[in-house]
GROMACS .gro file of C-alpha atoms in nm:
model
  143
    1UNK     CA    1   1.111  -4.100   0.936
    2UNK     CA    2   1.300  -3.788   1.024
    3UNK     CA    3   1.515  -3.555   0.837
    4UNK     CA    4   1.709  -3.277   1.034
    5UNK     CA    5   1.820  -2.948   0.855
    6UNK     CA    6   2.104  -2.770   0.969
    7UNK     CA    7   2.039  -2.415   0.827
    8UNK     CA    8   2.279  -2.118   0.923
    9UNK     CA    9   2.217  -1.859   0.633
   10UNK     CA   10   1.887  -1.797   0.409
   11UNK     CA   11   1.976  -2.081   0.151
   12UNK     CA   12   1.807  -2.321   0.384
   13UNK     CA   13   1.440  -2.167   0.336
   14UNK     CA   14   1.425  -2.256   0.009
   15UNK     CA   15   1.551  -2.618   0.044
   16UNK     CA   16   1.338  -2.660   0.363
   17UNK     CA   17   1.020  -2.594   0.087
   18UNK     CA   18   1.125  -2.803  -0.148
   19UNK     CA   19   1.177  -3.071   0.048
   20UNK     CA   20   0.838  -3.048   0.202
   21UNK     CA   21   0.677  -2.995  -0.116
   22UNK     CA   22   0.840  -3.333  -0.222
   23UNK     CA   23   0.779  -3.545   0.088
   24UNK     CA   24   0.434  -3.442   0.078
   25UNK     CA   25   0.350  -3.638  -0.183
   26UNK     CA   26   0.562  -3.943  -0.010
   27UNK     CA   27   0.289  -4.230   0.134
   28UNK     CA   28   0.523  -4.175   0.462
   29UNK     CA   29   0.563  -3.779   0.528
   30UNK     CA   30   0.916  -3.692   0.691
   31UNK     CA   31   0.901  -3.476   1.007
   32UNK     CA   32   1.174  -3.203   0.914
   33UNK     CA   33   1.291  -3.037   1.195
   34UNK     CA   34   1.502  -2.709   1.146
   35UNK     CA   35   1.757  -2.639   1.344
   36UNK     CA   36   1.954  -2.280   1.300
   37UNK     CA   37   2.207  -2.124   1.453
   38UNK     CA   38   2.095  -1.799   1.629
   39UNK     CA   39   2.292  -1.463   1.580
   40UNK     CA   40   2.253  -1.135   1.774
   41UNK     CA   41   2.167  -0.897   1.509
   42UNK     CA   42   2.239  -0.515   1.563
   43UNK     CA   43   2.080  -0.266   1.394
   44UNK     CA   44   2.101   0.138   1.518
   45UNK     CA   45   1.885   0.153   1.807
   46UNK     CA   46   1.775  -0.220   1.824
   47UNK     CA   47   1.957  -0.558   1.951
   48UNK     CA   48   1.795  -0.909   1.817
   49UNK     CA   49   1.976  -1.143   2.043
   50UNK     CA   50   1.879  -1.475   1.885
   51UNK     CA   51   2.014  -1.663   2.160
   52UNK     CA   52   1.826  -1.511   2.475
   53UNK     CA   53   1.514  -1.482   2.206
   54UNK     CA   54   1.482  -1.108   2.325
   55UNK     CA   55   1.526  -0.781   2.129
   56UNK     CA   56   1.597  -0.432   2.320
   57UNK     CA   57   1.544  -0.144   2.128
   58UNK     CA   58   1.741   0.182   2.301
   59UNK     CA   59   1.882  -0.085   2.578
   60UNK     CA   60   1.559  -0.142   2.700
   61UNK     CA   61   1.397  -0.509   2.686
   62UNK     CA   62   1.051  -0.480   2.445
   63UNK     CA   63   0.930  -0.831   2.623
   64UNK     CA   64   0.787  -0.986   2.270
   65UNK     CA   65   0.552  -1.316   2.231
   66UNK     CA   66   0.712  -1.572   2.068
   67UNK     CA   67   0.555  -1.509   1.758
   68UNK     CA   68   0.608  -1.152   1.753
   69UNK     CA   69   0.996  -1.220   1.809
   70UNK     CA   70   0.963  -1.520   1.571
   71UNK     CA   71   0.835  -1.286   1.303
   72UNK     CA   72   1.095  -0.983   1.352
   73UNK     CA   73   1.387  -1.265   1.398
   74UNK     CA   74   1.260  -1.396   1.016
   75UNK     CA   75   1.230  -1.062   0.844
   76UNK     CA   76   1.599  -0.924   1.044
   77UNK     CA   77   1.787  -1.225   0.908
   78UNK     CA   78   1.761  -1.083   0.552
   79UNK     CA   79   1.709  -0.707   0.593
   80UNK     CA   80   1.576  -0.563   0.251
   81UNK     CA   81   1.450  -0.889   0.100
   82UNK     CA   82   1.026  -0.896   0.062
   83UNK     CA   83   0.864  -1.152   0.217
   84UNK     CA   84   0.477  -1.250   0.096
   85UNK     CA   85   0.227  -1.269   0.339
   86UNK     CA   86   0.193  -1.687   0.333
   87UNK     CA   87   0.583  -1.711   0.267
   88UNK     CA   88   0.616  -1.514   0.633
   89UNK     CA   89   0.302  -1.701   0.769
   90UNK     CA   90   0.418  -2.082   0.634
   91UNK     CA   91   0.754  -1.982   0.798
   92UNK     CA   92   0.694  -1.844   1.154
   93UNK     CA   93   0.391  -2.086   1.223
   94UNK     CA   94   0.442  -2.368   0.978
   95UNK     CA   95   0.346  -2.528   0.688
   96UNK     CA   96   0.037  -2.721   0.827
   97UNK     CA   97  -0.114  -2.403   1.054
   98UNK     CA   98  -0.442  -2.342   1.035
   99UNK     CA   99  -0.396  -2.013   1.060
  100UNK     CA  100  -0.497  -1.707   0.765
  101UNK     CA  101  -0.236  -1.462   0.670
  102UNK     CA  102  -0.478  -1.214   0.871
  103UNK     CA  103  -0.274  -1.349   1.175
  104UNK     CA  104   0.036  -1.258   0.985
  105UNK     CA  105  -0.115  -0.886   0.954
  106UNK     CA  106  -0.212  -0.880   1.351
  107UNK     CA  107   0.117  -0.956   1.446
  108UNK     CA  108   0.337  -0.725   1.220
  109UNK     CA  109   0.107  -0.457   1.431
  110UNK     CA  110   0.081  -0.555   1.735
  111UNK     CA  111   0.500  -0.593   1.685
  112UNK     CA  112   0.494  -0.216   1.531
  113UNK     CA  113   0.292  -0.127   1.848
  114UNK     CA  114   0.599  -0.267   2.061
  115UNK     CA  115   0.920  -0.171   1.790
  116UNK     CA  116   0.853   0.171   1.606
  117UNK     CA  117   0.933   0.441   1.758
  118UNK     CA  118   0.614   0.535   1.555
  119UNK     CA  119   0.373   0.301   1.502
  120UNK     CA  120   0.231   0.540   1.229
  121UNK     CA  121   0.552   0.575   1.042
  122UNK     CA  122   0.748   0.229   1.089
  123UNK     CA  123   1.147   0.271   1.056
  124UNK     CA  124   1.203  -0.106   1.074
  125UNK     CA  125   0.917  -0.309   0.944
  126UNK     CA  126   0.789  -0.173   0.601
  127UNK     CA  127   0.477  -0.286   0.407
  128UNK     CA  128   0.560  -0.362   0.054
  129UNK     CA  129   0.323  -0.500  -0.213
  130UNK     CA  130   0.199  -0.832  -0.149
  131UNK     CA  131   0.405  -0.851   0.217
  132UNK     CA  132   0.672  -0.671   0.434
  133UNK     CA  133   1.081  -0.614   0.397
  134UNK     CA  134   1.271  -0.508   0.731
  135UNK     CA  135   1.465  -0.203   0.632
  136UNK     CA  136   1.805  -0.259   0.579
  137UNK     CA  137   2.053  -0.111   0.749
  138UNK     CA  138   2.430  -0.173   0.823
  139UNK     CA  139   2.384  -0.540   1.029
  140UNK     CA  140   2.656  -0.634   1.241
  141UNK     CA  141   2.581  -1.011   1.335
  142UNK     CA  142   2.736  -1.129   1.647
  143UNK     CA  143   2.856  -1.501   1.715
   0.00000   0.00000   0.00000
């Protein structure tokens, strides 16, 4: 059995949880596939084109992994909001990964390494307690 999700703003998260933690105690497990509309997010000094899957920071292209854009994509959708450490890890590489939430770590600086001007003294990505929060600034999506 499959069940599609349509999500286009951050409501879908939480009812994309839910409904896995209810299927998964369901004898037959749904696949859910999520499917989301991509935006172009600007922020001063950095482009997230959802679309092309890219982000340019000062015009110029920072060529992320998947993951790493993955990751930056999630937190940029809802600048200012905290994310845990296994909410961010369950999201960009799925419920079932096998994974720790040390990868989750890696990536946020190996991202920093490619993003912040500083990697020292991020502007975008911040480490909160328990996770991480893009900072907010004024977002301008694009359709």
């Amino acid at each position: 059995m499959k069940v599609i999700i349509i999500r286009t703003d951050g409501e879908g998260r939480s009812f994309c949880r839910k409904l896995s933690d209810l299927a998964a105690g369901e004898a037959c497990k749904p696949d859910i596939i999520i499917l989301s509309r991509r935006e172009t997010f600007c922020f001063p000094g950095l482009v997230i084109s959802g679309k092309e899957g890219r982000v340019y920071r000062g015009g110029r292209d920072l060529n992320l992994t998947k993951r790493e854009f993955e990751l930056l994509y999630f937190l940029a959708s809802q600048p200012g909001e905290t994310f845990e450490r296994r909410e961010i890890l369950e999201a960009v590489w799925g419920p079932d990964t096998e994974n720790t939430i040390k990868v989750v770590a890696n990536t946020v600086s190996d991202l920093r390494g490619k993003l912040e001007p500083e990697r020292k003294k991020p502007v975008y990505i911040r480490t909160v307690p328990g996770g991480y929060s893009f900072q907010s600034f004024q977002m301008n999506p694009l359709k």
